[in-house]
Coordinates of C-alpha atoms in Angstrom, one line a residue:
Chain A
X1 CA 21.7 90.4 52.6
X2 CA 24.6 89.6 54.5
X3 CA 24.7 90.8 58.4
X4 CA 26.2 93.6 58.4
X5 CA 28.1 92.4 61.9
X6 CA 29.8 89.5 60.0
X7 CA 33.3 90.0 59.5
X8 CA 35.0 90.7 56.4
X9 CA 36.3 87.5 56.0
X10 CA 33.1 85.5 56.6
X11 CA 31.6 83.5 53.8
X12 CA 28.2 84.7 51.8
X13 CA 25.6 82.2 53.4
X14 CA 23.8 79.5 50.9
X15 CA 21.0 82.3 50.5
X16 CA 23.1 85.3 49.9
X17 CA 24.6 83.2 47.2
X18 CA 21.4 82.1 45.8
X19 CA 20.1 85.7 45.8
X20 CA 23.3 87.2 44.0
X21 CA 22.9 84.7 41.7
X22 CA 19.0 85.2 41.2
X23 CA 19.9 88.7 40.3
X24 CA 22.4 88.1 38.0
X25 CA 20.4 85.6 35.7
X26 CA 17.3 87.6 35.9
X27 CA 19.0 90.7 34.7
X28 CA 21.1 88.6 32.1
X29 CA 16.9 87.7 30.9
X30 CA 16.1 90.3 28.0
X31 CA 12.3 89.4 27.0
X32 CA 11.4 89.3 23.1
X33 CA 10.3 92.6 21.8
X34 CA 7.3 91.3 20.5
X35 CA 5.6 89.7 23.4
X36 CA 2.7 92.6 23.6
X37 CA 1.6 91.5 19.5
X38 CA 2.1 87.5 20.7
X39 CA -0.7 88.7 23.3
X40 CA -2.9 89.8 20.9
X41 CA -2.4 87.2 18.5
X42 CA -3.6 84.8 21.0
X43 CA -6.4 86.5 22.1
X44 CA -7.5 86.7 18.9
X45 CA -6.8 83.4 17.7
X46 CA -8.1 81.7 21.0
X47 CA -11.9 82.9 20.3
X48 CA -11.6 82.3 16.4
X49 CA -10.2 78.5 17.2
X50 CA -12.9 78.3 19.9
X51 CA -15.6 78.8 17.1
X52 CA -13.9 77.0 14.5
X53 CA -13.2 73.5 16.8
X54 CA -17.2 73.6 18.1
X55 CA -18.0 73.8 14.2
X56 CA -15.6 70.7 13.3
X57 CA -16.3 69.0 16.3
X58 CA -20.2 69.2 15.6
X59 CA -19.7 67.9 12.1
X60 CA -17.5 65.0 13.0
X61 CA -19.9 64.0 15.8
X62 CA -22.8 64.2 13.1
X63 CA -20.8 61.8 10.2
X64 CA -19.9 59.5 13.5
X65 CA -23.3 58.7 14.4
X66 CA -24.3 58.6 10.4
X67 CA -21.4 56.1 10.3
X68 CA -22.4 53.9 13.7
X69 CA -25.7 53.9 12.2
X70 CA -24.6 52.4 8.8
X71 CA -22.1 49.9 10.6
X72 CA -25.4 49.1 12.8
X73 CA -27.2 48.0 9.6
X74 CA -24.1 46.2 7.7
X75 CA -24.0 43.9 10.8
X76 CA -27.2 43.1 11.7
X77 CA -27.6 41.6 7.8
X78 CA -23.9 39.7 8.3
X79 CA -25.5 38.7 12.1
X80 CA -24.5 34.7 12.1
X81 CA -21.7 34.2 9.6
X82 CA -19.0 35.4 11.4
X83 CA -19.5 34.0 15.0
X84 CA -16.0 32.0 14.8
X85 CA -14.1 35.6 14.6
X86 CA -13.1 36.9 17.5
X87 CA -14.4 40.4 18.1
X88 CA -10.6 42.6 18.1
X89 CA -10.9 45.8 16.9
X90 CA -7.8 45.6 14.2
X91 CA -5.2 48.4 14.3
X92 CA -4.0 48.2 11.2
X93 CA -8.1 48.8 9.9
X94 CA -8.6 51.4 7.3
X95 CA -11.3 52.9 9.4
X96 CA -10.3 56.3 10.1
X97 CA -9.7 57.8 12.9
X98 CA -12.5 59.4 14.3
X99 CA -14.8 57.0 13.0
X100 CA -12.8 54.0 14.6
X101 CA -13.5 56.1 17.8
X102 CA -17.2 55.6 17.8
X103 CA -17.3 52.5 16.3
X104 CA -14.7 50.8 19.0
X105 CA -16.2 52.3 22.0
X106 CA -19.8 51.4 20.8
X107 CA -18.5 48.2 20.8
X108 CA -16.0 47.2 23.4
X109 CA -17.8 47.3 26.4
X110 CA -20.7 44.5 25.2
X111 CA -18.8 42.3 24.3
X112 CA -16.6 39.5 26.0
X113 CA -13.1 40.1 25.6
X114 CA -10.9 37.0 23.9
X115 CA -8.0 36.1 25.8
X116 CA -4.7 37.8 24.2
X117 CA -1.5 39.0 25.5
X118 CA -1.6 42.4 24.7
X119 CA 1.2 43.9 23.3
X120 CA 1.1 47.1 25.4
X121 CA 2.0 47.5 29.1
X122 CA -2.0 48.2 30.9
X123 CA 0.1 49.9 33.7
X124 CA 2.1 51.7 31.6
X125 CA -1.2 53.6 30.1
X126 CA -4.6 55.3 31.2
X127 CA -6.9 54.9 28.3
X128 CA -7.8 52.8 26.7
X129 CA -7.0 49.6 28.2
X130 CA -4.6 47.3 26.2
X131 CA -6.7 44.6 27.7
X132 CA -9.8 45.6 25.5
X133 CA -10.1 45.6 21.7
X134 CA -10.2 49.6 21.6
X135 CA -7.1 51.0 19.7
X136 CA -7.1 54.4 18.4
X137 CA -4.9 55.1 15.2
X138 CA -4.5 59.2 16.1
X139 CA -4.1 60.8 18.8
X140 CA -7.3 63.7 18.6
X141 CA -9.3 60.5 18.3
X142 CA -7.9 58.8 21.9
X143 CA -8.1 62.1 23.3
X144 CA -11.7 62.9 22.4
X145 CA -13.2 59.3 23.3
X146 CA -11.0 59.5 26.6
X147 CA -12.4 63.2 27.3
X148 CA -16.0 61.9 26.7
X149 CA -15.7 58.4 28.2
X150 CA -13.5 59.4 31.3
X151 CA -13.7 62.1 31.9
X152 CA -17.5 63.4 31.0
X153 CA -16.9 66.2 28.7
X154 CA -19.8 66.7 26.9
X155 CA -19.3 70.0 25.0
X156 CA -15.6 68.7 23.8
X157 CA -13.1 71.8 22.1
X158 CA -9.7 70.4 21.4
X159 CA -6.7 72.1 20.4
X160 CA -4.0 71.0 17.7
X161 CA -2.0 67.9 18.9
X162 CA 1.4 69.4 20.1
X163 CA 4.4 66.7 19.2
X164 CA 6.8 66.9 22.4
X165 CA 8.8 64.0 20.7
X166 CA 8.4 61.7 17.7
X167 CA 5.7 59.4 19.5
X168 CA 4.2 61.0 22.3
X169 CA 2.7 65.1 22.8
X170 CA -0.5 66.9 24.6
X171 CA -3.4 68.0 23.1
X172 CA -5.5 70.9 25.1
X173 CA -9.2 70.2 26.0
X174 CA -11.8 72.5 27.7
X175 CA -15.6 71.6 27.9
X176 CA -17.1 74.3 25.8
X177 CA -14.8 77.0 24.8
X178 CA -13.4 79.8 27.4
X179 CA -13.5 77.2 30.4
X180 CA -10.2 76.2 31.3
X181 CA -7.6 73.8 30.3
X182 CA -7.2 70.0 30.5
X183 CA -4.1 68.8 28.9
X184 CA -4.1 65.2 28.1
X185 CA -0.4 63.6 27.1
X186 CA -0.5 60.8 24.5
X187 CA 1.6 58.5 23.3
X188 CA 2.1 56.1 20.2
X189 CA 2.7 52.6 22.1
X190 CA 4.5 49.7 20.7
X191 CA 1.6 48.4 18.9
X192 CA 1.3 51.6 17.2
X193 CA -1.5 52.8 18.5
X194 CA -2.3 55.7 20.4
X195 CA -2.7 56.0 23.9
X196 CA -3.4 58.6 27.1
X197 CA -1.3 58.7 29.6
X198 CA -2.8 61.2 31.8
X199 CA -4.1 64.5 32.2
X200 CA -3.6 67.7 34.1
X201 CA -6.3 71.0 34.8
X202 CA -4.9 74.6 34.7
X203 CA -6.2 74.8 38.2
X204 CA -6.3 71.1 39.7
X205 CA -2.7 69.8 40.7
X206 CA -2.5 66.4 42.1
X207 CA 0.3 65.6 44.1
X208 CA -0.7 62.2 45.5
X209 CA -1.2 59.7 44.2
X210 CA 1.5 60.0 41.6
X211 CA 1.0 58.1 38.3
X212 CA 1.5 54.4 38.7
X213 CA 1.3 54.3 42.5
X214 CA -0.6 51.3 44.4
X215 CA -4.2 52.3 45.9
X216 CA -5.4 50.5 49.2
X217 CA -8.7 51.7 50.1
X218 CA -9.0 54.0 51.5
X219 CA -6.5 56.0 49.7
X220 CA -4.9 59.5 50.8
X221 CA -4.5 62.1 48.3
X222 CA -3.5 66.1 47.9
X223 CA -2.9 68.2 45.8
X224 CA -3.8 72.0 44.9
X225 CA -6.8 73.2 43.2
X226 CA -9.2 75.9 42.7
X227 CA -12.6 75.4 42.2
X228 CA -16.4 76.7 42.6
X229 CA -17.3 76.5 46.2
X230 CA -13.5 74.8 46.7
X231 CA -15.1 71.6 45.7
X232 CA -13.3 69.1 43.8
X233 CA -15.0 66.1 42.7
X234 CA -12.8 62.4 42.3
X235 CA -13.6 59.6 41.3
X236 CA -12.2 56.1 41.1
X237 CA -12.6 53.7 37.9
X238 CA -10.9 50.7 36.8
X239 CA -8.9 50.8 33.3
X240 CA -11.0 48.6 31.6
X241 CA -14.5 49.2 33.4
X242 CA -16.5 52.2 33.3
X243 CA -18.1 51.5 36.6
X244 CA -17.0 53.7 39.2
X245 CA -15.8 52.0 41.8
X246 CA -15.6 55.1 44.4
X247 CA -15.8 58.7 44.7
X248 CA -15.8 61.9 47.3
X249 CA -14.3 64.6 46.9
X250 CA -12.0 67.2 48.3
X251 CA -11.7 70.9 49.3
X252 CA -9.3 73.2 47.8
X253 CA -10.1 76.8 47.1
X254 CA -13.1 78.6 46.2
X255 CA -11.0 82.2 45.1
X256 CA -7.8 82.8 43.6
X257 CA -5.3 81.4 44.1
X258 CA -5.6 77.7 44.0
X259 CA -5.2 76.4 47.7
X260 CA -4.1 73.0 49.0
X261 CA -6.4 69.8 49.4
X262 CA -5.8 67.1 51.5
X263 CA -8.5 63.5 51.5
X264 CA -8.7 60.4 51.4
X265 CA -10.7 58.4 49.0
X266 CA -12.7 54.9 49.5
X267 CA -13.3 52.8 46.6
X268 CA -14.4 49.2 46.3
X269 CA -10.8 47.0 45.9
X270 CA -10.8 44.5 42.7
X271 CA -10.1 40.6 43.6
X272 CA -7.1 40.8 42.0
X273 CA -4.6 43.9 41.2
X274 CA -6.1 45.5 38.7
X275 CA -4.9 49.0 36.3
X276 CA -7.1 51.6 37.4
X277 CA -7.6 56.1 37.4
X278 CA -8.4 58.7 39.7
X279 CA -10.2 61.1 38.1
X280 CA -10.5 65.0 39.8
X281 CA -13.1 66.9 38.6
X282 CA -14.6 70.6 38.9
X283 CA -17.6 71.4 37.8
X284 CA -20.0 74.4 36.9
X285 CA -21.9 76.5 39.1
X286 CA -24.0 77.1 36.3
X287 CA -25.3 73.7 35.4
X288 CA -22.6 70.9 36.6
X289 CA -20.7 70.2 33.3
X290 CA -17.6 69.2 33.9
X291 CA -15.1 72.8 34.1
X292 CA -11.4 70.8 34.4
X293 CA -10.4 67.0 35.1
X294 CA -7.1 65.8 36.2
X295 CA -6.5 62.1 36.0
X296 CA -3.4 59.6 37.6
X297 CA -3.3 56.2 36.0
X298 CA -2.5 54.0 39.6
X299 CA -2.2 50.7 40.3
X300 CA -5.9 49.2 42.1
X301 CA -5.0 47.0 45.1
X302 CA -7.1 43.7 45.8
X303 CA -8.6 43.6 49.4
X304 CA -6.4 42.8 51.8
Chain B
X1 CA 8.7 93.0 43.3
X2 CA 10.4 95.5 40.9
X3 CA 8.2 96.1 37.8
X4 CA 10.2 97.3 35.0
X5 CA 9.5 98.7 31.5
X6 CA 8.6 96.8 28.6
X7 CA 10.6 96.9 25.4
X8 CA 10.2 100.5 23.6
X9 CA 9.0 98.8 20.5
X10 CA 6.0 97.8 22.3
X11 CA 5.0 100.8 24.6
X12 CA 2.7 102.8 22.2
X13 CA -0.3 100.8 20.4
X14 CA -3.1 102.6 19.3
X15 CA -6.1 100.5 19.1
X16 CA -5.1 98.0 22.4
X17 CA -7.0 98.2 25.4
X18 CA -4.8 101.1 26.9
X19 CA -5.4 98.7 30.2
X20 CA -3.8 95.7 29.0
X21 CA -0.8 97.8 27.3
X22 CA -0.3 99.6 31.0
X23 CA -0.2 96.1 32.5
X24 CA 1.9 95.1 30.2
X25 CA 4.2 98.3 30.4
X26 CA 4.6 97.1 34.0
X27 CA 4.1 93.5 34.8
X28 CA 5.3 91.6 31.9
X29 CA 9.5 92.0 31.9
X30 CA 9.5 90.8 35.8
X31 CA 7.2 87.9 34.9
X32 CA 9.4 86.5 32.4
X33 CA 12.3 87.2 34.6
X34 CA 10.9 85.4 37.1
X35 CA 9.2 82.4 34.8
X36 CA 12.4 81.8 33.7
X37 CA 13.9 81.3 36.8
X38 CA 11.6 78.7 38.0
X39 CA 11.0 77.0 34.4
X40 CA 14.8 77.2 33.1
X41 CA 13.7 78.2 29.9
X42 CA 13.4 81.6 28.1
X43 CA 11.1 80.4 25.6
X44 CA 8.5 78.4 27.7
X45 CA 8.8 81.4 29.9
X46 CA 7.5 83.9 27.4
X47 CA 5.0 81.2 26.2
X48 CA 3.4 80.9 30.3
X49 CA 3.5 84.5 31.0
X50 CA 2.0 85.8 27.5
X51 CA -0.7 82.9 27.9
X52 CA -1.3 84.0 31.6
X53 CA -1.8 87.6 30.2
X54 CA -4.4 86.2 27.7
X55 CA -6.2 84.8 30.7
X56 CA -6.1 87.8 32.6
X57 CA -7.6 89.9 29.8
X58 CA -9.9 87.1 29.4
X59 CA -10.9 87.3 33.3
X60 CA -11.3 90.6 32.4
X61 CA -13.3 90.3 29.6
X62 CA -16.0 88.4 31.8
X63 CA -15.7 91.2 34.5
X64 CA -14.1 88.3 36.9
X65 CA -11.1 90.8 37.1
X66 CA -12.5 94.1 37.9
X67 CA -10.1 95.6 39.8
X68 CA -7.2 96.9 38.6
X69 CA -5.2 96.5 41.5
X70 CA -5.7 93.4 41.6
X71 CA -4.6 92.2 38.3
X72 CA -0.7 92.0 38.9
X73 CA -1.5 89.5 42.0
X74 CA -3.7 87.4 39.6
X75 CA -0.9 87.4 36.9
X76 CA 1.9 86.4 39.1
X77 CA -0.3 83.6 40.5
X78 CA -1.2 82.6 36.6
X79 CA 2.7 82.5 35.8
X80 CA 3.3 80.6 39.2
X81 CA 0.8 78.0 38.3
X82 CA 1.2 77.7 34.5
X83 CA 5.1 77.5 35.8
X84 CA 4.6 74.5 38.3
X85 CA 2.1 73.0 35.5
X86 CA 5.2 73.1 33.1
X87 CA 7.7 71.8 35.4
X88 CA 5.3 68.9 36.7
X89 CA 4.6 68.3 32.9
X90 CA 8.2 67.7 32.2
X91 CA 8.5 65.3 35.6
X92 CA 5.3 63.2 34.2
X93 CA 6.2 63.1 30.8
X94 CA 9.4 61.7 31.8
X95 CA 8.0 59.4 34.3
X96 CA 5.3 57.9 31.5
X97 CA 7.2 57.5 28.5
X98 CA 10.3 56.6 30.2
X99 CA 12.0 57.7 27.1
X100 CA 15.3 59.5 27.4
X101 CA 14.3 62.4 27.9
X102 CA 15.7 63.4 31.5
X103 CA 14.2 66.5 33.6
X104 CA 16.9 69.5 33.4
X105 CA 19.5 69.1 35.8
X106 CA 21.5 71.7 34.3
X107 CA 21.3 75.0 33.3
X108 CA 19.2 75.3 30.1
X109 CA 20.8 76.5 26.6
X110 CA 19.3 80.0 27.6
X111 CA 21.9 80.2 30.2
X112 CA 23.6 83.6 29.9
X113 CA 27.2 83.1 28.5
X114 CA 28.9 85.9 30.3
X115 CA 27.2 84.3 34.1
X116 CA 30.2 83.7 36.3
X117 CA 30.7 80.2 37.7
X118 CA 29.4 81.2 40.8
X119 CA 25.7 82.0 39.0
X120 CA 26.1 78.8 37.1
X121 CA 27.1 76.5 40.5
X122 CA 24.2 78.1 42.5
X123 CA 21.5 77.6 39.6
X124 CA 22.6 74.0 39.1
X125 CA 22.1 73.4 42.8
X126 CA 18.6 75.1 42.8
X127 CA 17.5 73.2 39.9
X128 CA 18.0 69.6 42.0
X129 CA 15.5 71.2 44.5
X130 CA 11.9 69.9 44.2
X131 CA 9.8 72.2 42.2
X132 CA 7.8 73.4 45.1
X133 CA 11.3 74.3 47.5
X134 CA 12.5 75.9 44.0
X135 CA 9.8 78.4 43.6
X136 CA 9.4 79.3 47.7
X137 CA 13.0 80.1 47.5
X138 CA 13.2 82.0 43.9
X139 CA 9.6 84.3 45.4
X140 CA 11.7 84.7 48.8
X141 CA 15.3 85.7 47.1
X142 CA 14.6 87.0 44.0
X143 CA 10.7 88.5 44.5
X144 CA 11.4 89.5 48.3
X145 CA 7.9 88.4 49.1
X146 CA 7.0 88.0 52.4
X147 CA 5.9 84.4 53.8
X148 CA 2.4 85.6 53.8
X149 CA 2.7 87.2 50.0
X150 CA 4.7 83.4 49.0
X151 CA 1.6 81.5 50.7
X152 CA -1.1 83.7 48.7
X153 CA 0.8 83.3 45.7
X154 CA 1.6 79.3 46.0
X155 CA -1.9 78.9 47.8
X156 CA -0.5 76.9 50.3
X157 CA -0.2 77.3 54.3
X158 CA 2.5 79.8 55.9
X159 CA 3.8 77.2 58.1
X160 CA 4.5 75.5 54.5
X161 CA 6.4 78.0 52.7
X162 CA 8.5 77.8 56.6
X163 CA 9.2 74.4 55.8
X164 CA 9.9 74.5 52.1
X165 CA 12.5 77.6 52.7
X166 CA 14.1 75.9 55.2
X167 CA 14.4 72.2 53.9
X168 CA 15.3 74.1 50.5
X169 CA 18.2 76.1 51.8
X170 CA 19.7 73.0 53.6
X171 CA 19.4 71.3 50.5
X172 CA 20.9 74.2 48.4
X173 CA 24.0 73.9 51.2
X174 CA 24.4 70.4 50.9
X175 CA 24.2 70.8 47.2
X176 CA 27.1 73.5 47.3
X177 CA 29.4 72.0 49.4
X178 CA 28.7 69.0 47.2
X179 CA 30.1 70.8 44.4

């Protein structure tokens, strides 16, 4: 409050202002009158969705691998006829979705990749790399081969895809139900396919790098985070490569609240500048799965 | 920080667990008062803090939060982070897509009509502050925490929440007198 000695013709200071002001807005604030029954609603809902998306997850999985299976068999009798055709997985397929997921990942790391232009930015994304074949025509089917792929999810629960506008939104992950959030952002590129951007944990916040930054090895990085035993794992991987190219890890906090991390990470620089991620991680006390994974889309300086 | 009463509508349910309905009673007016300050918006307020009460009954559920005391402390820390989450969300999402979509700068549409000028100046001046500096100073002048109770809450180091007050309030100045 104002000191009391000032005179009465001195000005409120910047923090006397802000306080009045607080005040005023948060008393102008009148919640809903139904925020209790929205409670509930959730509670409920959150363990009946939790059942429901292991159910439909478990099934799609099942047709996937039927499907990869059938595919497997279909080319192995047209092995030979088509080696002139390059080997792009085509956006405009009638695959669907989920199935093009399996079927392009199975795929797109065996085999050599045709020169193209591609028609998307690769620093302008995370997953999957424009310079691959791998396109994805929804978003739940970029988000569940990125949580997989990238990240290491293994038990995968996914809620609805949440537009924010007409091309982009977040879909909510968590490896098996009642761990914690991952939101992963998506977007529909210019070539119309779908595309992750990035991802952020309930309880891992990375505040360096920043997304599209240029790594050096070794690399600093912070950020806040709570985790079993404090420890958060990262890892470094190029766009286009699952290899890891390096990985530590850093300390935040073991009990609530999240506390601060600082580190810095090593990783084995590309010959040329290359798109690459950071991945955070926290895992299980139980059995190591994967809890919560935060991921930056940076930039992967050569060696200097 | 004050609690206050919930809306009358909601104070008596039979068949809620009487501890969540208490916590509620008491907690969840201030935390959307206090969401909304740091988020700018009503609606995503009500959305953090009623997810952050799911999580606490959740928490609860798994005997994670056994002590009662201790559940307003775990709830304001839930808001605080689902609030930064939000606000680094919208920064991202703008960054990514570079669409047109701009972070607020302004007041959002939930800004009260009958706020004076004065509310309206200040708030537009705390929402240019980086979202770190924004909540330090909305805990220290609207919460009256401590630098202690701001550090536990932000988990970050007392010598931090020093620095972001102060580089916020210079900020907040220079924003004013820019105005």
């Amino acid at each position: 409050m104002t000191d009391p000695t000032d005179g009465p013709h001195t000005p409120p200071s910047a923090g006397d202002r802000l306080r009045a002001a607080l005040h005023r807005e948060a008393a102008s604030v009148e919640p809903s009158d139904h925020g209790l029954t929205r409670i509930e609603e959730k509670l409920m809902t959150t363990q009946a969705s939790d059942r429901t998306r292991r159910w439909v997850l478990g099934s799609v999985a099942a047709a996937a691998v039927a499907l990869v299976a059938v595919l497997g068999a279909v080319v192995a009798l047209d092995d030979g006829d088509d080696t002139d055709t390059p080997v792009v997985a085509d956006s405009s397929t009638s695959t669907p979705p989920d199935e093009t997921t399996s079927t392009s990942t199975s795929t797109t790391t065996t085999e050599p990749e045709p020169a193209f232009e591609p028609a998307v930015d690769p620093y302008g994304v995370a997953y999957p790399s424009p310079l691959t074949s791998q396109r994805f025509q929804s978003p739940d089917s970029a988000v569940q081969s990125f949580a997989t792929e990238v990240l290491g999810f293994t038990e995968l629960t996914m809620s609805d895809f949440r537009p924010g506008d007409n091309r982009s939104g977040e879909i909510a992950i968590a490896d098996r139900a009642g761990n914690p959030e991952t939101t992963v952002f998506v977007r529909r590129m210019e070539d119309d396919a779908w595309y992750v951007l990035g991802s952020e944990a309930t309880d891992i916040t990375v505040e360096r790098p920043e997304a599209g930054d240029t790594l050096s090895s070794p690399f600093a990085t912070a950020g806040v985070a709570l985790a079993f035993e404090g420890t958060v794992d990262v890892l470094v991987r190029a766009q286009d490569d699952p290899t890891t190219l390096g990985e530590g890890f850093v300390m935040g906090s073991g009990t609530p609240p999240a506390g601060p991390f600082e580190g810095e990470i090593a990783f084995d620089p590309p010959s040329e500048e290359r798109p690459g991620i950071v991945v955070y991680r926290t895992l299980s006390a139980e059995d190591g799965h994967v809890l919560q994974a935060s991921s930056v889309p940076v930039r992967l300086a050569p060696a200097s | 920080m004050m609690a206050t009463m919930a809306p009358s509508s909601e104070r008596d349910r039979p068949g809620v667990d009487p501890w969540l309905v208490e916590l509620y009673r008491s907690e969840y007016r201030s935390l959307v008062r206090l969401a909304t300050l740091l988020v700018d918006d009503r609606g995503a307020a009500e959305e953090l803090v009623q997810d952050s009460f799911v999580a606490a009954a959740r928490a609860r559920a798994r005997s994670e939060l056994r002590d009662v005391d201790a559940a307003p402390a775990y709830l304001r820390s839930a808001v605080l982070n689902r609030s930064r989450s939000l606000l680094r969300k919208r920064v991202v999402r703008h960054r990514h897509l570079r669409s047109v979509e701009a972070p607020p700068t302004e007041p959002g549409a939930d800004a009260p009509a009958l706020a004076g000028e004065e509310t309206r100046r200040v708030l537009a001046a705390l929402d240019r502050l980086p979202a770190r500096q924004r909540a330090v100073l909305v805990l220290r002048y609207y919460g009256d925490l401590s630098e202690a109770e701001i550090a536990d809450a932000l988990g970050i180091a007392r010598g931090s929440v020093k620095t972001h007050a102060h580089r916020g309030l210079r900020a907040l100045e220079a924003h004013l007198e820019g105005t």
